């Protein structure tokens, strides 16, 4: 695969604008190309940088202390990034980077790192040609990008432009210098605007009017709130009129052009086509990943065709990681997982099937995939308070991906029944005992006539009297008749357990000295 074209460091800085980033030092100038980026956090220092992260041209130093940042740069070895981004980079970090020939970019302390990551990705996409950008210029109808559209509208109107999606996430914006007010600046950085400003916009019905109308809406200046005059128009899908977002235009130091409303209306129409094409491309991409994973139930896939669609060499070994978790905040978790996977391996692809998410990692060995999966599981706990399971399969060539997903599903299914036998982060190979036992227990659950009725009778007795016979019997069998160990696991006296086992034998007639009886009873207890 050819390396994607890069964006010169200077052009990247110009696109991000001083609203987001400021150059601190650049010992080799601003012409070096940036083609890839990686988010580096404390987990990467603990577990080690993955291969894709090590080869990235731009590092986003997320939550690293000054000492950790210096340690990271000092341990990089031969390959060094073109630049690093950091919030309030310390002099020690800047000095070391300067000696190593690495540019340092200071990021606004209010910025959300995921927003910075997405903004840089969009700027890089602009350099990758029509097939990636799929945008459109207002002048000629030629291929362009939302950033180009925002810049062109700004030039023609004399204002400051930002384009948001339907959830008020900034998709693109024009350069602003020092003229941006606080609402625009914080929106670009991924933060909510000042509460007083937002309350005023809601009170005057600005957002309601934008969501229900196609007219250009004028917002008057509120100097007491630091709110500059602005205009806005809704972006609506052609035909259906679906609300897709908003084009905002903040007035700068000078007057706006006389035909500003007409330009904004045209820009909204162009933006609708760009967003529509992006959505269609995203849908096609998602469907290609789902087909690669065998979502249609077919293990035979056209690996060459799907590999070409997804930019993955079909002969490259790939690992697949499957995640399973409760459905709460499913969309947000998948979005975070996709971002995390892209930072680890730029060629990775992610898809959801049911309540599970799958990440295909080209060229990533098992140990590296397991380490990344463990970082992802820990991040899920920190960010969403959800304990996620992860199973790694492979590596195999692309045509084997559906089979790898099937193996992952077997492990996740078994974990729902035999959780204590399967680690939260594991591989298919390490889970064989838990999987086989889980599937045996599953078959017994579906065929209750195969469950020892004496175990069912004990369970009914426990439900009526709270006698604790079934839990005691299972502990006794799990510890191979070692009364002291079994009693310790239950936090009861060994004599109490001995009494319960004698009562079980008296009530049911079980011969617990017989190996066959012990096997049947142990399996039946796991069904309960």
Short mmCIF file of C-alpha atoms in Angstrom, two decimals:
data_model
loop_
_atom_site.label_atom_id
_atom_site.label_comp_id
_atom_site.label_asym_id
_atom_site.label_seq_id
_atom_site.Cartn_x
_atom_site.Cartn_y
_atom_site.Cartn_z
CA UNK A 1 0.00 0.00 0.00
CA UNK A 2 1.35 3.47 -0.87
CA UNK A 3 1.86 5.89 1.98
CA UNK A 4 -0.88 8.52 2.15
CA UNK A 5 0.15 12.04 1.12
CA UNK A 6 1.01 14.31 3.99
CA UNK A 7 0.16 17.83 5.07
CA UNK A 8 3.05 20.22 5.70
CA UNK A 9 3.36 21.08 9.37
CA UNK A 10 2.86 24.76 8.57
CA UNK A 11 -0.34 24.07 6.66
CA UNK A 12 -1.63 21.93 9.53
CA UNK A 13 -1.02 24.77 11.98
CA UNK A 14 -2.71 27.24 9.65
CA UNK A 15 -5.77 24.99 9.35
CA UNK A 16 -6.05 24.46 13.10
CA UNK A 17 -5.68 28.21 13.71
CA UNK A 18 -4.51 29.97 16.85
CA UNK A 19 -7.90 29.19 18.36
CA UNK A 20 -6.65 25.64 18.85
CA UNK A 21 -2.87 25.51 18.61
CA UNK A 22 0.26 27.65 18.85
CA UNK A 23 3.75 26.77 17.63
CA UNK A 24 6.35 26.79 20.42
CA UNK A 25 9.40 25.53 18.54
CA UNK A 26 10.17 23.96 15.17
CA UNK A 27 13.90 23.32 14.73
CA UNK A 28 13.51 22.02 11.16
CA UNK A 29 11.00 24.57 9.89
CA UNK A 30 7.39 24.04 8.81
CA UNK A 31 7.72 22.03 5.59
CA UNK A 32 8.01 18.51 7.07
CA UNK A 33 4.98 16.38 6.05
CA UNK A 34 2.58 14.98 8.63
CA UNK A 35 0.77 11.84 7.44
CA UNK A 36 -0.32 10.13 10.67
CA UNK A 37 -0.92 10.80 14.33
CA UNK A 38 -1.16 8.90 17.60
CA UNK A 39 -2.69 9.72 20.97
CA UNK A 40 -0.13 8.85 23.66
CA UNK A 41 -1.25 8.57 27.28
CA UNK A 42 -0.01 7.10 30.56
CA UNK A 43 -1.14 3.61 29.56
CA UNK A 44 1.18 3.74 26.54
CA UNK A 45 4.09 4.52 28.83
CA UNK A 46 3.12 1.62 31.08
CA UNK A 47 2.39 -0.98 28.38
CA UNK A 48 4.70 0.40 25.67
CA UNK A 49 3.92 2.17 22.40
CA UNK A 50 2.45 0.02 19.64
CA UNK A 51 4.15 -0.19 16.28
CA UNK A 52 1.70 2.18 14.59
CA UNK A 53 2.03 4.74 17.38
CA UNK A 54 5.82 4.59 17.27
CA UNK A 55 5.80 5.36 13.54
CA UNK A 56 3.35 8.30 13.73
CA UNK A 57 4.43 11.76 12.59
CA UNK A 58 2.44 13.63 15.23
CA UNK A 59 2.08 12.69 18.90
CA UNK A 60 -0.81 14.03 20.99
CA UNK A 61 0.49 13.89 24.58
CA UNK A 62 -2.72 13.20 26.52
CA UNK A 63 -2.57 13.66 30.28
CA UNK A 64 1.19 13.15 30.55
CA UNK A 65 3.09 14.90 33.31
CA UNK A 66 6.10 17.02 32.39
CA UNK A 67 8.42 14.25 33.57
CA UNK A 68 6.54 11.59 31.61
CA UNK A 69 6.68 13.68 28.43
CA UNK A 70 10.43 14.12 28.76
CA UNK A 71 10.85 10.39 29.45
CA UNK A 72 8.80 9.54 26.35
CA UNK A 73 10.89 11.72 24.04
CA UNK A 74 14.13 10.49 25.56
CA UNK A 75 13.22 6.85 24.90
CA UNK A 76 12.02 7.20 21.30
CA UNK A 77 15.15 5.87 19.63
CA UNK A 78 15.78 6.28 15.90
CA UNK A 79 12.27 7.19 14.75
CA UNK A 80 11.10 10.54 16.00
CA UNK A 81 7.82 12.31 15.22
CA UNK A 82 7.72 15.53 13.25
CA UNK A 83 5.90 17.21 16.13
CA UNK A 84 4.24 16.71 19.48
CA UNK A 85 1.14 18.46 20.81
CA UNK A 86 0.86 19.20 24.51
CA UNK A 87 -1.16 21.44 26.80
CA UNK A 88 1.23 23.92 28.44
CA UNK A 89 4.46 22.13 27.44
CA UNK A 90 7.15 22.52 30.08
CA UNK A 91 10.51 24.14 29.24
CA UNK A 92 12.28 20.82 29.82
CA UNK A 93 10.06 19.13 27.23
CA UNK A 94 10.51 21.98 24.74
CA UNK A 95 14.29 22.05 25.19
CA UNK A 96 14.65 18.29 24.70
CA UNK A 97 12.34 18.31 21.66
CA UNK A 98 14.35 21.15 20.16
CA UNK A 99 17.59 19.17 20.57
CA UNK A 100 15.97 16.10 19.01
CA UNK A 101 14.63 18.07 16.05
CA UNK A 102 10.97 17.70 17.08
CA UNK A 103 8.50 20.57 16.78
CA UNK A 104 6.36 21.39 19.82
CA UNK A 105 2.80 22.69 19.47
CA UNK A 106 0.94 24.07 22.48
CA UNK A 107 -2.76 23.21 22.55
CA UNK A 108 -5.35 25.38 24.26
CA UNK A 109 -5.83 24.05 27.79
CA UNK A 110 -9.64 23.98 27.34
CA UNK A 111 -9.49 21.75 24.27
CA UNK A 112 -10.83 18.21 24.33
CA UNK A 113 -8.22 15.80 23.01
CA UNK A 114 -10.75 13.78 21.04
CA UNK A 115 -11.80 17.01 19.29
CA UNK A 116 -8.17 17.85 18.45
CA UNK A 117 -7.66 14.32 17.13
CA UNK A 118 -10.71 14.55 14.88
CA UNK A 119 -9.78 18.01 13.62
CA UNK A 120 -6.27 16.84 12.66
CA UNK A 121 -7.72 13.76 10.94
CA UNK A 122 -10.01 16.00 8.86
CA UNK A 123 -7.09 18.20 7.83
CA UNK A 124 -5.09 15.11 6.83
CA UNK A 125 -8.07 13.79 4.87
CA UNK A 126 -8.06 16.99 2.85
CA UNK A 127 -4.64 15.99 1.46
CA UNK A 128 -5.73 12.53 0.39
CA UNK A 129 -7.56 13.36 -2.77
CA UNK A 130 -11.15 13.36 -4.05
CA UNK A 131 -11.95 9.79 -3.09
CA UNK A 132 -11.44 10.59 0.57
CA UNK A 133 -12.67 14.14 0.73
CA UNK A 134 -15.80 13.89 -1.34
CA UNK A 135 -16.43 17.61 -0.79
CA UNK A 136 -17.41 20.43 -3.12
CA UNK A 137 -16.34 23.99 -3.89
CA UNK A 138 -18.92 26.79 -4.11
CA UNK A 139 -17.05 28.36 -7.03
CA UNK A 140 -16.76 25.47 -9.44
CA UNK A 141 -18.46 22.42 -8.02
CA UNK A 142 -15.08 20.71 -7.95
CA UNK A 143 -13.98 18.39 -5.21
CA UNK A 144 -13.11 20.07 -1.94
CA UNK A 145 -13.67 19.78 1.81
CA UNK A 146 -15.76 21.36 4.56
CA UNK A 147 -12.66 23.24 5.74
CA UNK A 148 -12.29 24.68 2.24
CA UNK A 149 -15.99 25.54 2.19
CA UNK A 150 -15.70 27.33 5.54
CA UNK A 151 -12.66 29.25 4.30
CA UNK A 152 -14.36 30.28 1.07
CA UNK A 153 -17.51 31.49 2.84
CA UNK A 154 -15.32 33.47 5.25
CA UNK A 155 -13.48 35.13 2.36
CA UNK A 156 -16.68 36.04 0.53
CA UNK A 157 -18.57 37.35 3.56
CA UNK A 158 -15.75 38.83 5.63
CA UNK A 159 -16.80 36.83 8.71
CA UNK A 160 -15.65 33.84 10.75
CA UNK A 161 -17.30 30.55 9.75
CA UNK A 162 -17.87 27.30 11.63
CA UNK A 163 -19.85 24.30 10.42
CA UNK A 164 -21.50 22.06 13.01
CA UNK A 165 -23.29 18.73 12.80
CA UNK A 166 -26.74 18.06 14.26
CA UNK A 167 -25.24 17.48 17.73
CA UNK A 168 -23.41 20.84 17.70
CA UNK A 169 -20.02 19.22 17.12
CA UNK A 170 -17.77 21.44 15.00
CA UNK A 171 -16.93 19.73 11.69
CA UNK A 172 -14.87 22.54 10.14
CA UNK A 173 -14.08 26.21 10.59
CA UNK A 174 -12.24 29.11 8.98
CA UNK A 175 -9.15 30.76 10.42
CA UNK A 176 -9.97 33.56 12.82
CA UNK A 177 -6.89 35.28 14.21
CA UNK A 178 -7.85 37.12 17.39
CA UNK A 179 -11.39 38.04 16.33
CA UNK A 180 -13.22 34.95 17.64
CA UNK A 181 -15.51 35.48 20.60
CA UNK A 182 -15.67 33.03 23.50
CA UNK A 183 -18.66 31.09 22.14
CA UNK A 184 -16.91 30.34 18.85
CA UNK A 185 -13.58 29.55 20.51
CA UNK A 186 -15.01 27.10 23.04
CA UNK A 187 -17.21 25.42 20.42
CA UNK A 188 -14.16 24.71 18.26
CA UNK A 189 -12.28 23.38 21.28
CA UNK A 190 -15.08 20.92 21.99
CA UNK A 191 -16.45 22.68 25.06
CA UNK A 192 -19.81 24.22 25.81
CA UNK A 193 -20.00 27.97 25.50
CA UNK A 194 -20.33 30.22 28.55
CA UNK A 195 -23.61 29.41 30.37
CA UNK A 196 -24.92 32.99 30.13
CA UNK A 197 -24.44 32.99 26.34
CA UNK A 198 -26.14 29.63 25.88
CA UNK A 199 -29.03 30.60 28.15
CA UNK A 200 -29.54 33.79 26.15
CA UNK A 201 -29.53 31.89 22.83
CA UNK A 202 -32.10 29.44 24.20
CA UNK A 203 -34.26 32.16 25.73
CA UNK A 204 -34.49 34.01 22.42
CA UNK A 205 -35.36 30.80 20.58
CA UNK A 206 -32.34 30.90 18.26
CA UNK A 207 -31.71 27.16 18.34
CA UNK A 208 -35.41 26.30 18.01
CA UNK A 209 -35.72 28.54 14.96
CA UNK A 210 -32.65 27.00 13.33
CA UNK A 211 -33.97 23.48 13.86
CA UNK A 212 -37.41 24.25 12.44
CA UNK A 213 -36.63 26.76 9.68
CA UNK A 214 -34.44 27.08 6.58
CA UNK A 215 -34.13 30.87 6.84
CA UNK A 216 -30.97 32.72 7.81
CA UNK A 217 -31.24 33.63 11.50
CA UNK A 218 -29.64 36.83 12.80
CA UNK A 219 -28.23 36.95 16.34
CA UNK A 220 -27.64 40.46 17.68
CA UNK A 221 -24.50 41.46 19.55
CA UNK A 222 -24.47 41.13 23.33
CA UNK A 223 -21.38 43.07 24.42
CA UNK A 224 -22.16 42.39 28.08
CA UNK A 225 -21.86 38.66 27.38
CA UNK A 226 -18.92 38.97 25.01
CA UNK A 227 -21.13 37.73 22.17
CA UNK A 228 -20.35 39.18 18.73
CA UNK A 229 -23.07 39.55 16.05
CA UNK A 230 -23.58 36.39 14.05
CA UNK A 231 -25.82 34.77 11.49
CA UNK A 232 -26.69 31.13 11.06
CA UNK A 233 -28.57 28.84 8.72
CA UNK A 234 -29.63 25.23 9.06
CA UNK A 235 -28.09 22.51 6.91
CA UNK A 236 -30.87 20.29 5.61
CA UNK A 237 -30.81 17.13 3.53
CA UNK A 238 -32.10 17.66 -0.03
CA UNK A 239 -35.56 16.20 -0.44
CA UNK A 240 -36.23 14.99 3.10
CA UNK A 241 -35.34 18.26 4.84
CA UNK A 242 -33.64 16.32 7.65
CA UNK A 243 -31.70 18.61 9.99
CA UNK A 244 -27.98 17.89 9.47
CA UNK A 245 -26.33 20.81 11.25
CA UNK A 246 -25.71 24.57 11.17
CA UNK A 247 -23.45 26.99 9.31
CA UNK A 248 -22.49 29.76 11.76
CA UNK A 249 -21.02 33.10 10.68
CA UNK A 250 -19.58 35.38 13.37
CA UNK A 251 -18.92 38.99 12.41
CA UNK A 252 -15.28 39.99 12.72
CA UNK A 253 -13.73 43.45 12.90
CA UNK A 254 -15.31 44.66 9.65
CA UNK A 255 -18.78 44.65 8.13
CA UNK A 256 -20.23 41.57 6.49
CA UNK A 257 -20.76 41.51 2.72
CA UNK A 258 -24.10 42.69 1.35
CA UNK A 259 -24.97 39.28 -0.08
CA UNK A 260 -24.05 37.37 3.08
CA UNK A 261 -27.48 35.72 3.46
CA UNK A 262 -27.37 34.38 -0.11
CA UNK A 263 -23.83 33.06 0.41
CA UNK A 264 -24.85 31.34 3.66
CA UNK A 265 -27.87 29.74 2.00
CA UNK A 266 -25.67 28.41 -0.79
CA UNK A 267 -23.06 27.20 1.69
CA UNK A 268 -25.73 25.26 3.61
CA UNK A 269 -26.79 23.51 0.38
CA UNK A 270 -23.17 22.59 -0.44
CA UNK A 271 -22.54 21.42 3.13
CA UNK A 272 -25.66 19.23 2.95
CA UNK A 273 -24.29 17.47 -0.13
CA UNK A 274 -20.86 17.00 1.46
CA UNK A 275 -22.34 15.63 4.69
CA UNK A 276 -24.73 13.41 2.73
CA UNK A 277 -21.87 11.92 0.72
CA UNK A 278 -19.85 11.40 3.86
CA UNK A 279 -22.75 9.61 5.50
CA UNK A 280 -23.20 7.41 2.43
CA UNK A 281 -19.48 6.66 2.36
CA UNK A 282 -19.58 5.87 6.07
CA UNK A 283 -22.53 3.53 5.55
CA UNK A 284 -20.70 1.75 2.72
CA UNK A 285 -17.57 1.51 4.85
CA UNK A 286 -19.50 0.12 7.83
CA UNK A 287 -21.22 -2.44 5.61
CA UNK A 288 -17.87 -3.51 4.14
CA UNK A 289 -16.47 -4.07 7.65
CA UNK A 290 -19.57 -6.04 8.63
CA UNK A 291 -19.24 -8.22 5.52
CA UNK A 292 -15.56 -8.75 6.34
CA UNK A 293 -16.61 -9.98 9.79
CA UNK A 294 -19.18 -12.34 8.27
CA UNK A 295 -22.19 -10.51 9.69
CA UNK A 296 -24.43 -12.11 7.06
CA UNK A 297 -23.54 -15.56 8.34
CA UNK A 298 -21.31 -16.41 5.38
CA UNK A 299 -17.78 -17.55 6.26
CA UNK A 300 -16.69 -17.27 2.60
CA UNK A 301 -15.90 -13.63 1.82
CA UNK A 302 -14.36 -11.77 -1.13
CA UNK A 303 -11.21 -10.83 0.77
CA UNK A 304 -9.49 -9.12 -2.18
CA UNK A 305 -12.50 -6.89 -2.89
CA UNK A 306 -13.15 -6.02 0.76
CA UNK A 307 -9.46 -5.42 1.39
CA UNK A 308 -9.34 -2.95 -1.50
CA UNK A 309 -12.42 -1.15 -0.13
CA UNK A 310 -10.94 -0.88 3.35
CA UNK A 311 -7.33 -0.21 2.38
CA UNK A 312 -6.06 -3.46 3.90
CA UNK A 313 -3.71 -5.82 2.04
CA UNK A 314 -5.52 -9.21 1.99
CA UNK A 315 -2.21 -11.04 2.55
CA UNK A 316 -1.39 -9.08 5.72
CA UNK A 317 -2.06 -11.10 8.91
CA UNK A 318 -4.74 -9.44 11.02
CA UNK A 319 -5.84 -9.84 14.61
CA UNK A 320 -9.47 -9.37 15.60
CA UNK A 321 -10.56 -8.10 19.01
CA UNK A 322 -14.15 -8.56 20.12
CA UNK A 323 -15.74 -6.57 22.96
CA UNK A 324 -18.92 -7.30 24.85
CA UNK A 325 -20.55 -5.06 27.45
CA UNK A 326 -23.97 -3.85 28.68
CA UNK A 327 -25.79 -1.67 26.10
CA UNK A 328 -25.65 1.55 28.16
CA UNK A 329 -24.16 4.46 26.15
CA UNK A 330 -23.43 2.01 23.34
CA UNK A 331 -22.94 4.68 20.66
CA UNK A 332 -20.57 6.75 22.78
CA UNK A 333 -18.52 3.68 23.71
CA UNK A 334 -18.19 2.54 20.10
CA UNK A 335 -17.14 6.03 19.04
CA UNK A 336 -14.47 6.10 21.76
CA UNK A 337 -13.32 2.60 20.80
CA UNK A 338 -12.99 3.55 17.14
CA UNK A 339 -10.93 6.59 18.08
CA UNK A 340 -8.73 4.51 20.41
CA UNK A 341 -8.21 1.84 17.75
CA UNK A 342 -7.35 4.40 15.07
CA UNK A 343 -4.76 5.97 17.36
CA UNK A 344 -3.20 2.53 17.96
CA UNK A 345 -3.37 1.29 14.36
CA UNK A 346 -4.37 3.74 11.60
CA UNK A 347 -5.46 0.88 9.30
CA UNK A 348 -7.80 -0.59 11.93
CA UNK A 349 -11.52 -0.91 11.17
CA UNK A 350 -14.36 -1.18 13.66
CA UNK A 351 -17.94 -2.43 13.42
CA UNK A 352 -20.77 -3.41 15.73
CA UNK A 353 -22.89 -6.52 15.38
CA UNK A 354 -25.64 -6.75 17.97
CA UNK A 355 -24.31 -5.64 21.36
CA UNK A 356 -20.72 -6.49 20.44
CA UNK A 357 -18.00 -4.40 18.86
CA UNK A 358 -15.18 -5.84 16.75
CA UNK A 359 -11.88 -4.25 15.81
CA UNK A 360 -9.75 -5.63 12.97
CA UNK A 361 -6.05 -4.80 13.49
CA UNK A 362 -3.90 -5.37 10.38
CA UNK A 363 -0.29 -6.33 11.01
CA UNK A 364 -0.69 -6.52 14.80
CA UNK A 365 0.64 -9.62 16.60
CA UNK A 366 -1.27 -11.38 19.38
CA UNK A 367 0.72 -9.98 22.31
CA UNK A 368 0.41 -6.41 21.02
CA UNK A 369 -3.33 -6.88 20.41
CA UNK A 370 -3.81 -8.24 23.94
CA UNK A 371 -1.88 -5.32 25.44
CA UNK A 372 -3.99 -2.85 23.47
CA UNK A 373 -7.21 -4.64 24.44
CA UNK A 374 -6.23 -4.44 28.10
CA UNK A 375 -5.64 -0.70 27.78
CA UNK A 376 -9.06 -0.38 26.09
CA UNK A 377 -10.80 -2.32 28.86
CA UNK A 378 -9.18 -0.14 31.52
CA UNK A 379 -10.16 2.98 29.56
CA UNK A 380 -13.77 1.74 29.40
CA UNK A 381 -13.89 1.53 33.18
CA UNK A 382 -12.41 5.00 33.61
CA UNK A 383 -14.46 6.74 30.93
CA UNK A 384 -17.83 4.98 31.14
CA UNK A 385 -17.76 3.03 34.40
CA UNK A 386 -18.45 -0.14 32.40
CA UNK A 387 -16.49 -3.38 32.73
CA UNK A 388 -15.88 -4.59 29.19
CA UNK A 389 -14.76 -8.07 28.11
CA UNK A 390 -12.22 -8.40 25.31
CA UNK A 391 -11.23 -11.50 23.33
CA UNK A 392 -8.36 -11.60 20.82
CA UNK A 393 -8.22 -14.00 17.87
CA UNK A 394 -5.59 -14.43 15.17
CA UNK A 395 -3.46 -13.30 13.53
CA UNK A 396 -4.64 -14.79 10.24
CA UNK A 397 -4.95 -13.50 6.68
CA UNK A 398 -8.00 -11.42 5.77
CA UNK A 399 -10.08 -14.27 4.36
CA UNK A 400 -10.11 -15.91 7.81
CA UNK A 401 -11.67 -12.93 9.62
CA UNK A 402 -15.24 -14.38 9.73
CA UNK A 403 -13.89 -17.54 11.37
CA UNK A 404 -11.92 -15.43 13.87
CA UNK A 405 -15.11 -13.57 14.76
CA UNK A 406 -16.93 -16.90 15.23
CA UNK A 407 -14.21 -18.03 17.64
CA UNK A 408 -14.48 -14.75 19.56
CA UNK A 409 -18.26 -15.13 19.83
CA UNK A 410 -17.84 -18.63 21.26
CA UNK A 411 -15.63 -17.23 24.01
CA UNK A 412 -17.95 -14.29 24.79
CA UNK A 413 -20.99 -16.58 24.82
CA UNK A 414 -19.24 -18.98 27.19
CA UNK A 415 -18.15 -16.11 29.43
CA UNK A 416 -21.79 -15.23 30.02
CA UNK A 417 -22.18 -18.66 31.67
CA UNK A 418 -18.72 -19.41 33.10
CA UNK A 419 -17.39 -15.93 33.83
CA UNK A 420 -15.03 -17.05 36.58
CA UNK A 421 -13.15 -19.36 34.17
CA UNK A 422 -12.52 -16.72 31.48
CA UNK A 423 -10.42 -13.60 32.06
CA UNK A 424 -11.78 -10.16 31.18
CA UNK A 425 -9.02 -9.86 28.57
CA UNK A 426 -8.03 -13.12 26.94
CA UNK A 427 -7.32 -14.95 23.70
CA UNK A 428 -9.22 -17.75 22.03
CA UNK A 429 -6.37 -20.17 22.76
CA UNK A 430 -6.28 -19.35 26.48
CA UNK A 431 -10.04 -19.80 26.88
CA UNK A 432 -10.58 -23.31 25.57
CA UNK A 433 -11.48 -24.92 28.91
CA UNK A 434 -13.95 -22.19 29.83
CA UNK A 435 -15.47 -22.24 26.33
CA UNK A 436 -15.98 -26.00 26.22
CA UNK A 437 -17.41 -26.10 29.73
CA UNK A 438 -19.64 -23.12 28.98
CA UNK A 439 -21.01 -24.79 25.85
CA UNK A 440 -21.65 -28.04 27.71
CA UNK A 441 -23.54 -26.12 30.40
CA UNK A 442 -25.44 -24.29 27.66
CA UNK A 443 -26.57 -27.58 26.12
CA UNK A 444 -27.70 -28.83 29.52
CA UNK A 445 -29.67 -25.61 30.06
CA UNK A 446 -31.47 -26.18 26.76
CA UNK A 447 -32.19 -29.83 27.68
CA UNK A 448 -33.38 -29.82 31.32
CA UNK A 449 -34.08 -33.56 31.17
CA UNK A 450 -30.29 -34.03 31.18
CA UNK A 451 -29.94 -32.19 34.50
CA UNK A 452 -29.80 -34.41 37.60
CA UNK A 453 -33.26 -33.99 39.23
CA UNK A 454 -31.70 -34.39 42.69
CA UNK A 455 -29.87 -31.09 42.14
CA UNK A 456 -33.16 -29.42 41.19
CA UNK A 457 -34.77 -30.78 44.38
CA UNK A 458 -31.91 -29.39 46.48
CA UNK A 459 -32.28 -25.99 44.83
CA UNK A 460 -36.01 -25.97 45.60
CA UNK A 461 -35.26 -26.88 49.22
CA UNK A 462 -32.74 -24.03 49.46
CA UNK A 463 -35.29 -21.60 48.04
CA UNK A 464 -37.82 -22.59 50.73
CA UNK A 465 -35.53 -22.91 53.76
CA UNK A 466 -32.32 -21.02 52.94
CA UNK A 467 -30.37 -24.17 53.77
CA UNK A 468 -27.40 -23.44 51.47
CA UNK A 469 -27.09 -27.04 50.27
CA UNK A 470 -26.39 -26.34 46.57
CA UNK A 471 -23.67 -23.75 47.15
CA UNK A 472 -22.05 -26.01 49.74
CA UNK A 473 -22.17 -29.03 47.43
CA UNK A 474 -20.65 -27.09 44.55
CA UNK A 475 -17.81 -25.77 46.71
CA UNK A 476 -17.15 -29.30 48.01
CA UNK A 477 -16.96 -30.73 44.47
CA UNK A 478 -14.95 -27.79 43.06
CA UNK A 479 -12.33 -28.38 45.76
CA UNK A 480 -12.21 -32.15 45.09
CA UNK A 481 -13.61 -33.03 48.51
CA UNK A 482 -11.12 -30.87 50.45
CA UNK A 483 -13.45 -29.78 53.25
CA UNK A 484 -11.16 -27.15 54.76
CA UNK A 485 -10.49 -25.42 51.42
CA UNK A 486 -14.17 -25.55 50.43
CA UNK A 487 -15.31 -24.21 53.81
CA UNK A 488 -12.74 -21.43 53.56
CA UNK A 489 -14.14 -20.35 50.19
CA UNK A 490 -17.60 -20.13 51.79
CA UNK A 491 -16.33 -18.49 55.00
CA UNK A 492 -17.95 -21.16 57.17
CA UNK A 493 -16.55 -23.66 59.71
CA UNK A 494 -15.41 -27.02 58.24
CA UNK A 495 -17.79 -28.87 60.58
CA UNK A 496 -20.70 -26.85 59.18
CA UNK A 497 -19.77 -27.97 55.66
CA UNK A 498 -19.35 -31.60 56.76
CA UNK A 499 -22.83 -31.51 58.27
CA UNK A 500 -24.36 -30.06 55.10
CA UNK A 501 -22.70 -32.66 52.85
CA UNK A 502 -23.97 -35.49 55.09
CA UNK A 503 -27.47 -34.00 54.95
CA UNK A 504 -27.28 -33.72 51.14
CA UNK A 505 -26.34 -37.39 50.87
CA UNK A 506 -29.09 -38.39 53.27
CA UNK A 507 -31.75 -36.34 51.48
CA UNK A 508 -30.83 -37.30 47.90
CA UNK A 509 -29.07 -40.64 48.13
CA UNK A 510 -26.06 -39.26 46.17
CA UNK A 511 -22.91 -41.39 46.32
CA UNK A 512 -20.27 -38.65 46.28
CA UNK A 513 -17.48 -41.24 46.32
CA UNK A 514 -18.51 -42.30 42.80
CA UNK A 515 -16.61 -40.31 40.06
CA UNK A 516 -19.51 -40.50 37.58
CA UNK A 517 -21.95 -39.14 40.16
CA UNK A 518 -19.60 -36.30 41.04
CA UNK A 519 -19.24 -35.36 37.33
CA UNK A 520 -23.00 -35.36 36.63
CA UNK A 521 -23.81 -33.45 39.82
CA UNK A 522 -21.03 -30.88 39.23
CA UNK A 523 -22.32 -30.15 35.71
CA UNK A 524 -25.92 -29.96 36.91
CA UNK A 525 -24.95 -27.49 39.64
CA UNK A 526 -23.47 -25.17 37.00
CA UNK A 527 -26.82 -25.02 35.20
CA UNK A 528 -28.55 -23.63 38.27
#
